[in-house]
Amino acid sequence: MSVQHWTFLIVGLSFALYLYIAWRSRAGSTSEFYVSGSTVHPVHNGMATAADWMSAASFISMAGIISFMGRDGGVYLMGWTGGYVLLALLLAPYLRKFGKFTVPNFVGDRYYSQFARVVAVLCAIMISFTYVAGQMRGVGIVFARFLEVDITMGVIIGTGIVFCYAVFGGMKGITYTQVAQYCVLIFAYMVPAIFIAIMMTGHVIPQLGFGGTLNDGSGQHLLDKLDGLSTELGFAAYTAGVRPTIDVAAITMALMVGTAGLPHVIVRFYTVPSVKAARSSAFWAILFIALLYSTAPAVAAFARTNLLGTVNNASYAEVPDWFTNWEKTGLITYNDKNGDGRIQYYNDQNKDPAFQAKATAEGWQGNELTIDRDIMVLANPEIAQLPNWVIGLVAAGALAAALSTAAGLLLVISTAFAHDFVKCWVKPNITEKGELNCARIAAGVAVAVAAYFGINPPGFVAQVVAFAFGLAAASFFPAIIMGVFQKRMNREGAVSGMVVGIVFTAAYIIWFKFIHPEQNNDAHWWFGISPEGIGSVGMLLNFVVAQVVAKFTAPPPADVQEIVEHIRFPKELRSK
């Protein structure tokens, strides 16, 4: 069968499974809609958390970034991996013990303020909309290639699927759907990685192939080969880093602490029946996440090596089918600048005199190939000429990754609006049925807005997701940390910190991404920190402002301080 037929079959079967699960486990109460009735088994919750966590940015874009940026792209891997460990060990058990299943609920109760709750609701909605834009973009990319539609139609199709199982299933439907989606996405990620590792290095385990020698008889290590290919074309050596050290540290920090402030991940720890189960599910989630994250660098190196070896200086008239297939989507473009009918792919921004002399001698007149880095994982099986069923499987896995996270984010938006805004502030006496309907309406509206941002995203998938992490780092992380570990932190300090942190971070991102994108480089960044890493500065501002304001305002009431004691210590160990 053709690639398209395999894709229709595998994607169709997987979607039918998701919708069936969502229908069978649909929510019948607000408890089931918000936290699945707190009855999910830790292993199942670990799988669902992994699917929720490993979004289109993890499945599609992370390896693509590493593939193009080399060592510098590793900041995403380090930040996201370390961030989940930070969340699981430092915050998850305390938040589960607190018993409130949304971050705005925690903020509102811990800081004894409806205004604090509203600020947290606005932060949650802003973070979630930014994050979900990346997921919808990932969905559009997959459909654009494998269903032969444009990205706009791909986003619309994906939006309809998400609407069905997020709006009607709620957290209960989403949880068990995500268990199935994890199985699909991890199988789809590992199968081609194993195939290509065997083909290129003879190793069955991709991680070993990443550090192994090529089986082409040269005896050369994969990374040495990739370094040579990169430098020959004017790029930095694959294993070298060119990004400023301060920016690497800032991005890593923003991604780590942003993870601990992501509302759609935090809420997963409320779907299990106890604090002990929350700790257990955190362990399983880390294990399931590690399977993909430890494989991503190998996938990136395989993809980059195959790409450079396939298209550079190739005759355009003889390019393989995968190239023309992706060219139809507009995600690969070729411009024959010197008219020789061959593809010159190189770094035409390299100012080294020796390299410029080489380019002149070769008759190059500028880079002729533009590749969207978000296609690398999806195109990798085609470039390596794997069987068509593997290519269709990867499409299904990418959609599972994007849609699972999108559903979780849309649920956060609907919950923040219906529970934390309407029930807790606007209409406290609303019935359970009315609140459930309100949540579903909010989810429907959120789906439509998410579709718009998916069609008009502010950047490539992982970059957009990094912005969301920065916003979470600058707003929720300090408020949660101080709420759990500092009895003296009051509402005035927490609210002031959140507002300053998220406003500063959002303004910085908007300035360099939308108002003055031509200045988006290290020559203009403050302190050499990019928009992807500025959330770490926003976090520090949040902490400083909160501490200063809290010092000069009244301490929290005694009962609130007792809540902190209750969260952190067993009864027999609390201070008298």
Short mmCIF file of C-alpha atoms in Angstrom, two decimals, residues 162-499:
data_model
loop_
_atom_site.label_atom_id
_atom_site.label_comp_id
_atom_site.label_asym_id
_atom_site.label_seq_id
_atom_site.Cartn_x
_atom_site.Cartn_y
_atom_site.Cartn_z
CA VAL A 162 -9.95 17.40 19.94
CA PHE A 163 -13.38 18.97 20.36
CA CYS A 164 -15.05 15.57 20.46
CA TYR A 165 -13.01 13.90 23.15
CA ALA A 166 -12.00 16.93 25.22
CA VAL A 167 -15.35 18.69 25.39
CA PHE A 168 -17.47 15.59 26.04
CA GLY A 169 -15.01 13.32 27.83
CA GLY A 170 -13.49 15.81 30.23
CA MET A 171 -10.54 14.63 32.33
CA LYS A 172 -11.96 11.14 32.69
CA GLY A 173 -12.20 10.66 28.94
CA ILE A 174 -8.89 12.42 28.32
CA THR A 175 -7.01 10.30 30.87
CA TYR A 176 -7.84 6.94 29.34
CA THR A 177 -7.52 8.34 25.83
CA GLN A 178 -4.03 9.52 26.74
CA VAL A 179 -3.07 6.04 27.97
CA ALA A 180 -3.81 4.74 24.47
CA GLN A 181 -2.09 7.74 22.90
CA TYR A 182 1.08 7.11 24.88
CA CYS A 183 1.22 3.54 23.61
CA VAL A 184 0.81 4.78 20.04
CA LEU A 185 3.29 7.65 20.24
CA ILE A 186 6.11 5.73 21.97
CA PHE A 187 5.78 2.82 19.55
CA ALA A 188 5.73 5.25 16.62
CA TYR A 189 8.84 7.03 17.90
CA MET A 190 10.91 3.97 18.77
CA VAL A 191 10.22 1.76 15.72
CA PRO A 192 11.81 4.05 13.09
CA ALA A 193 14.61 4.98 15.50
CA ILE A 194 15.50 1.30 15.91
CA PHE A 195 15.24 0.65 12.18
CA ILE A 196 17.55 3.56 11.31
CA ALA A 197 20.02 2.74 14.10
CA ILE A 198 20.40 -0.77 12.68
CA MET A 199 20.75 0.54 9.12
CA MET A 200 23.35 3.19 9.97
CA THR A 201 25.35 1.72 12.84
CA GLY A 202 24.30 -1.89 13.30
CA HIS A 203 23.03 -1.18 16.84
CA VAL A 204 19.51 -2.19 17.83
CA ILE A 205 19.41 0.40 20.63
CA PRO A 206 19.32 3.94 19.16
CA GLN A 207 21.19 5.42 22.12
CA LEU A 208 24.14 3.13 21.41
CA GLY A 209 23.96 3.95 17.72
CA PHE A 210 24.20 7.64 18.58
CA GLY A 211 27.69 7.06 19.99
CA GLY A 212 28.62 4.23 17.65
CA THR A 213 30.50 3.86 14.39
CA LEU A 214 28.91 3.83 10.95
CA ASN A 215 28.56 0.44 9.30
CA ASP A 216 29.55 1.75 5.86
CA GLY A 217 33.04 0.36 6.27
CA SER A 218 34.65 3.73 7.04
CA GLY A 219 35.04 3.00 10.75
CA GLN A 220 34.02 6.61 11.40
CA HIS A 221 31.88 7.56 14.37
CA LEU A 222 28.45 8.95 13.56
CA LEU A 223 29.08 12.25 15.35
CA ASP A 224 32.50 12.68 13.71
CA LYS A 225 30.85 12.19 10.33
CA LEU A 226 28.16 14.71 11.21
CA ASP A 227 30.71 17.26 12.44
CA GLY A 228 32.57 16.97 9.14
CA LEU A 229 29.44 17.32 7.00
CA SER A 230 28.37 20.37 9.00
CA THR A 231 31.67 22.24 8.85
CA GLU A 232 32.09 21.52 5.13
CA LEU A 233 28.84 23.39 4.54
CA GLY A 234 29.77 26.36 6.74
CA PHE A 235 27.74 25.35 9.77
CA ALA A 236 29.23 25.04 13.24
CA ALA A 237 30.37 21.55 14.16
CA TYR A 238 27.36 19.55 15.29
CA THR A 239 28.89 18.83 18.69
CA ALA A 240 29.99 22.46 19.20
CA GLY A 241 27.84 25.16 20.74
CA VAL A 242 27.62 28.77 19.54
CA ARG A 243 24.77 30.09 21.66
CA PRO A 244 25.87 32.44 24.50
CA THR A 245 26.38 30.56 27.74
CA ILE A 246 24.09 32.89 29.68
CA ASP A 247 21.29 32.22 27.20
CA VAL A 248 21.80 28.46 27.44
CA ALA A 249 21.52 28.71 31.23
CA ALA A 250 18.49 31.02 31.02
CA ILE A 251 16.58 28.80 28.60
CA THR A 252 17.35 25.66 30.61
CA MET A 253 16.21 27.35 33.82
CA ALA A 254 13.04 28.74 32.22
CA LEU A 255 12.09 25.35 30.83
CA MET A 256 12.81 23.58 34.12
CA VAL A 257 10.90 25.86 36.45
CA GLY A 258 8.26 26.49 33.80
CA THR A 259 7.51 22.78 33.86
CA ALA A 260 6.78 22.99 37.57
CA GLY A 261 4.27 25.74 36.89
CA LEU A 262 2.38 24.19 33.99
CA PRO A 263 -1.27 23.86 35.03
CA HIS A 264 -2.15 20.97 32.69
CA VAL A 265 0.65 18.80 34.16
CA ILE A 266 0.00 19.72 37.79
CA VAL A 267 -3.68 18.77 37.55
CA ARG A 268 -2.75 15.19 36.65
CA PHE A 269 -1.59 14.56 40.22
CA TYR A 270 -5.17 15.08 41.42
CA THR A 271 -6.56 12.23 39.33
CA VAL A 272 -5.05 9.57 41.64
CA PRO A 273 -6.64 8.60 44.96
CA SER A 274 -3.84 9.56 47.40
CA VAL A 275 -0.54 11.36 47.97
CA LYS A 276 1.26 8.00 47.88
CA ALA A 277 -0.33 7.27 44.52
CA ALA A 278 0.77 10.71 43.30
CA ARG A 279 4.40 9.88 44.13
CA SER A 280 4.07 6.50 42.43
CA SER A 281 2.53 7.97 39.28
CA ALA A 282 5.35 10.54 39.16
CA PHE A 283 7.89 7.71 39.10
CA TRP A 284 6.06 5.92 36.28
CA ALA A 285 5.70 9.14 34.31
CA ILE A 286 9.45 9.83 34.52
CA LEU A 287 10.17 6.30 33.32
CA PHE A 288 7.77 6.56 30.38
CA ILE A 289 9.05 10.02 29.43
CA ALA A 290 12.68 8.87 29.55
CA LEU A 291 12.05 6.32 26.79
CA LEU A 292 11.43 9.09 24.26
CA TYR A 293 13.71 11.78 25.64
CA SER A 294 16.78 9.55 25.75
CA THR A 295 16.13 8.56 22.13
CA ALA A 296 15.62 12.09 20.73
CA PRO A 297 19.35 13.00 20.34
CA ALA A 298 19.93 9.81 18.33
CA VAL A 299 16.93 10.53 16.10
CA ALA A 300 18.23 14.08 15.55
CA ALA A 301 21.69 12.89 14.54
CA PHE A 302 20.33 10.19 12.22
CA ALA A 303 17.99 12.69 10.53
CA ARG A 304 20.66 15.35 10.06
CA THR A 305 23.20 12.89 8.65
CA ASN A 306 20.70 11.43 6.20
CA LEU A 307 19.50 14.87 5.15
CA LEU A 308 22.96 16.26 4.41
CA GLY A 309 23.97 13.11 2.62
CA THR A 310 20.82 13.07 0.49
CA VAL A 311 20.12 16.61 -0.73
CA ASN A 312 23.38 18.54 -0.70
CA ASN A 313 24.53 19.23 -4.29
CA ALA A 314 21.96 16.73 -5.59
CA SER A 315 20.33 17.27 -8.96
CA TYR A 316 16.91 18.78 -8.41
CA ALA A 317 15.54 16.75 -11.31
CA GLU A 318 16.55 13.54 -9.54
CA VAL A 319 15.57 14.27 -5.92
CA PRO A 320 13.80 11.39 -4.13
CA ASP A 321 10.04 11.30 -3.69
CA TRP A 322 10.16 12.39 -0.04
CA PHE A 323 11.60 15.74 -1.10
CA THR A 324 8.88 16.53 -3.63
CA ASN A 325 6.18 15.29 -1.25
CA TRP A 326 7.25 17.72 1.47
CA GLU A 327 7.84 20.47 -1.08
CA LYS A 328 4.13 20.36 -1.89
CA THR A 329 3.35 21.38 1.69
CA GLY A 330 5.54 24.49 1.48
CA LEU A 331 7.64 23.27 4.40
CA ILE A 332 10.60 22.69 2.07
CA THR A 333 11.39 25.31 -0.57
CA TYR A 334 14.08 25.28 -3.27
CA ASN A 335 15.29 28.37 -5.14
CA ASP A 336 17.89 27.69 -7.83
CA LYS A 337 19.88 30.92 -7.43
CA ASN A 338 22.75 30.05 -9.77
CA GLY A 339 20.70 28.17 -12.36
CA ASP A 340 22.77 24.98 -12.33
CA GLY A 341 19.85 22.70 -11.47
CA ARG A 342 21.57 21.39 -8.34
CA ILE A 343 20.70 21.98 -4.68
CA GLN A 344 23.26 24.03 -2.79
CA TYR A 345 22.45 23.77 0.90
CA TYR A 346 24.95 25.61 3.06
CA ASN A 347 25.34 28.40 5.60
CA ASP A 348 25.58 31.53 3.44
CA GLN A 349 25.87 33.64 6.61
CA ASN A 350 29.30 32.19 7.36
CA LYS A 351 31.71 35.15 7.13
CA ASP A 352 34.92 33.13 7.34
CA PRO A 353 37.11 34.30 4.38
CA ALA A 354 38.25 30.76 3.60
CA PHE A 355 34.68 29.51 3.41
CA GLN A 356 33.55 32.48 1.32
CA ALA A 357 36.40 31.80 -1.09
CA LYS A 358 35.28 28.18 -1.33
CA ALA A 359 31.68 29.24 -2.02
CA THR A 360 32.85 31.61 -4.77
CA ALA A 361 35.04 28.95 -6.36
CA GLU A 362 32.12 26.50 -6.38
CA GLY A 363 29.86 29.09 -8.02
CA TRP A 364 27.42 29.22 -5.10
CA GLN A 365 25.26 32.31 -5.00
CA GLY A 366 23.44 31.79 -1.75
CA ASN A 367 21.70 28.99 0.11
CA GLU A 368 19.02 27.49 -2.12
CA LEU A 369 17.17 25.23 0.31
CA THR A 370 14.89 26.20 3.21
CA ILE A 371 13.72 23.42 5.52
CA ASP A 372 11.17 23.78 8.30
CA ARG A 373 12.87 22.09 11.25
CA ASP A 374 9.54 20.74 12.48
CA ILE A 375 9.45 18.20 9.63
CA MET A 376 12.64 16.33 10.53
CA VAL A 377 11.12 13.57 12.68
CA LEU A 378 8.23 13.11 10.28
CA ALA A 379 10.43 13.05 7.19
CA ASN A 380 13.18 10.92 8.74
CA PRO A 381 11.60 7.52 7.91
CA GLU A 382 11.03 8.63 4.31
CA ILE A 383 14.59 9.92 3.96
CA ALA A 384 15.88 6.59 5.29
CA GLN A 385 13.54 4.72 2.89
CA LEU A 386 11.77 2.76 5.61
CA PRO A 387 8.61 0.76 4.80
CA ASN A 388 5.45 2.77 4.14
CA TRP A 389 3.70 1.37 7.21
CA VAL A 390 6.41 2.88 9.42
CA ILE A 391 5.85 6.28 7.84
CA GLY A 392 2.11 6.00 8.52
CA LEU A 393 2.83 4.92 12.10
CA VAL A 394 4.97 8.01 12.70
CA ALA A 395 2.10 10.21 11.49
CA ALA A 396 -0.23 8.52 13.98
CA GLY A 397 2.31 8.99 16.78
CA ALA A 398 2.79 12.67 16.01
CA LEU A 399 -0.94 13.26 16.04
CA ALA A 400 -1.27 11.34 19.33
CA ALA A 401 1.42 13.54 20.91
CA ALA A 402 -0.08 16.80 19.69
CA LEU A 403 -3.72 15.99 20.37
CA SER A 404 -3.17 14.51 23.83
CA THR A 405 -1.48 17.67 25.07
CA ALA A 406 -3.94 19.92 23.27
CA ALA A 407 -6.81 18.17 25.02
CA GLY A 408 -5.18 18.60 28.43
CA LEU A 409 -4.55 22.29 27.80
CA LEU A 410 -8.08 22.92 26.61
CA LEU A 411 -9.37 21.24 29.75
CA VAL A 412 -7.24 23.62 31.85
CA ILE A 413 -8.74 26.59 30.04
CA SER A 414 -12.30 25.34 30.48
CA THR A 415 -11.72 24.47 34.14
CA ALA A 416 -10.11 27.80 34.90
CA PHE A 417 -13.09 29.59 33.42
CA ALA A 418 -15.97 27.43 34.68
CA HIS A 419 -14.71 26.49 38.14
CA ASP A 420 -12.22 29.14 39.18
CA PHE A 421 -13.91 32.13 37.57
CA VAL A 422 -17.64 31.40 37.29
CA LYS A 423 -18.27 29.13 40.30
CA CYS A 424 -15.71 30.61 42.68
CA TRP A 425 -16.30 34.25 41.84
CA VAL A 426 -19.14 35.17 39.49
CA LYS A 427 -21.88 32.66 40.43
CA PRO A 428 -21.04 30.60 43.54
CA ASN A 429 -24.50 28.98 43.65
CA ILE A 430 -24.35 27.55 40.13
CA THR A 431 -25.55 23.94 39.91
CA GLU A 432 -23.19 21.10 39.10
CA LYS A 433 -24.93 20.58 35.75
CA GLY A 434 -24.66 24.28 34.99
CA GLU A 435 -20.96 24.30 35.86
CA LEU A 436 -20.35 21.23 33.68
CA ASN A 437 -22.13 22.85 30.73
CA CYS A 438 -20.20 26.06 31.30
CA ALA A 439 -16.93 24.12 31.23
CA ARG A 440 -17.91 22.42 27.97
CA ILE A 441 -18.88 25.71 26.35
CA ALA A 442 -15.59 27.26 27.47
CA ALA A 443 -13.71 24.28 26.01
CA GLY A 444 -15.55 24.72 22.72
CA VAL A 445 -14.64 28.40 22.53
CA ALA A 446 -11.07 27.57 23.50
CA VAL A 447 -10.86 25.02 20.67
CA ALA A 448 -11.84 27.69 18.14
CA VAL A 449 -9.26 30.17 19.47
CA ALA A 450 -6.60 27.43 19.55
CA ALA A 451 -7.33 26.67 15.90
CA TYR A 452 -6.63 30.29 14.99
CA PHE A 453 -3.28 30.26 16.77
CA GLY A 454 -2.46 26.94 15.16
CA ILE A 455 -3.01 28.47 11.73
CA ASN A 456 -1.12 31.65 12.65
CA PRO A 457 1.55 30.54 15.17
CA PRO A 458 4.23 32.94 16.47
CA GLY A 459 7.06 30.50 15.72
CA PHE A 460 7.99 26.86 15.19
CA VAL A 461 6.45 24.32 17.55
CA ALA A 462 9.14 23.98 20.23
CA GLN A 463 9.79 27.72 20.23
CA VAL A 464 6.13 28.49 20.88
CA VAL A 465 6.06 25.90 23.64
CA ALA A 466 9.21 27.46 25.15
CA PHE A 467 7.35 30.78 25.37
CA ALA A 468 4.59 29.05 27.34
CA PHE A 469 7.15 27.58 29.73
CA GLY A 470 8.69 31.02 30.21
CA LEU A 471 5.30 32.49 31.09
CA ALA A 472 4.68 29.66 33.58
CA ALA A 473 8.12 30.14 35.11
CA ALA A 474 7.54 33.85 35.57
CA SER A 475 4.07 33.54 37.08
CA PHE A 476 3.07 30.26 38.74
CA PHE A 477 6.35 28.70 39.85
CA PRO A 478 7.29 31.35 42.44
CA ALA A 479 3.71 31.57 43.72
CA ILE A 480 3.55 27.80 44.22
CA ILE A 481 7.02 27.47 45.75
CA MET A 482 6.46 30.33 48.20
CA GLY A 483 2.95 29.08 48.92
CA VAL A 484 4.27 25.67 49.95
CA PHE A 485 7.53 26.56 51.66
CA GLN A 486 7.08 30.06 53.09
CA LYS A 487 4.39 30.67 55.69
CA ARG A 488 5.08 34.42 55.71
CA MET A 489 4.22 34.93 52.04
CA ASN A 490 0.94 36.82 51.81
CA ARG A 491 -1.57 37.67 49.09
CA GLU A 492 -0.15 41.12 48.36
CA GLY A 493 3.31 39.72 47.71
CA ALA A 494 2.18 36.73 45.66
CA VAL A 495 -0.19 38.74 43.45
CA SER A 496 2.35 41.51 42.88
CA GLY A 497 5.01 38.98 41.95
CA MET A 498 2.76 37.12 39.50
CA VAL A 499 1.64 40.30 37.76
#
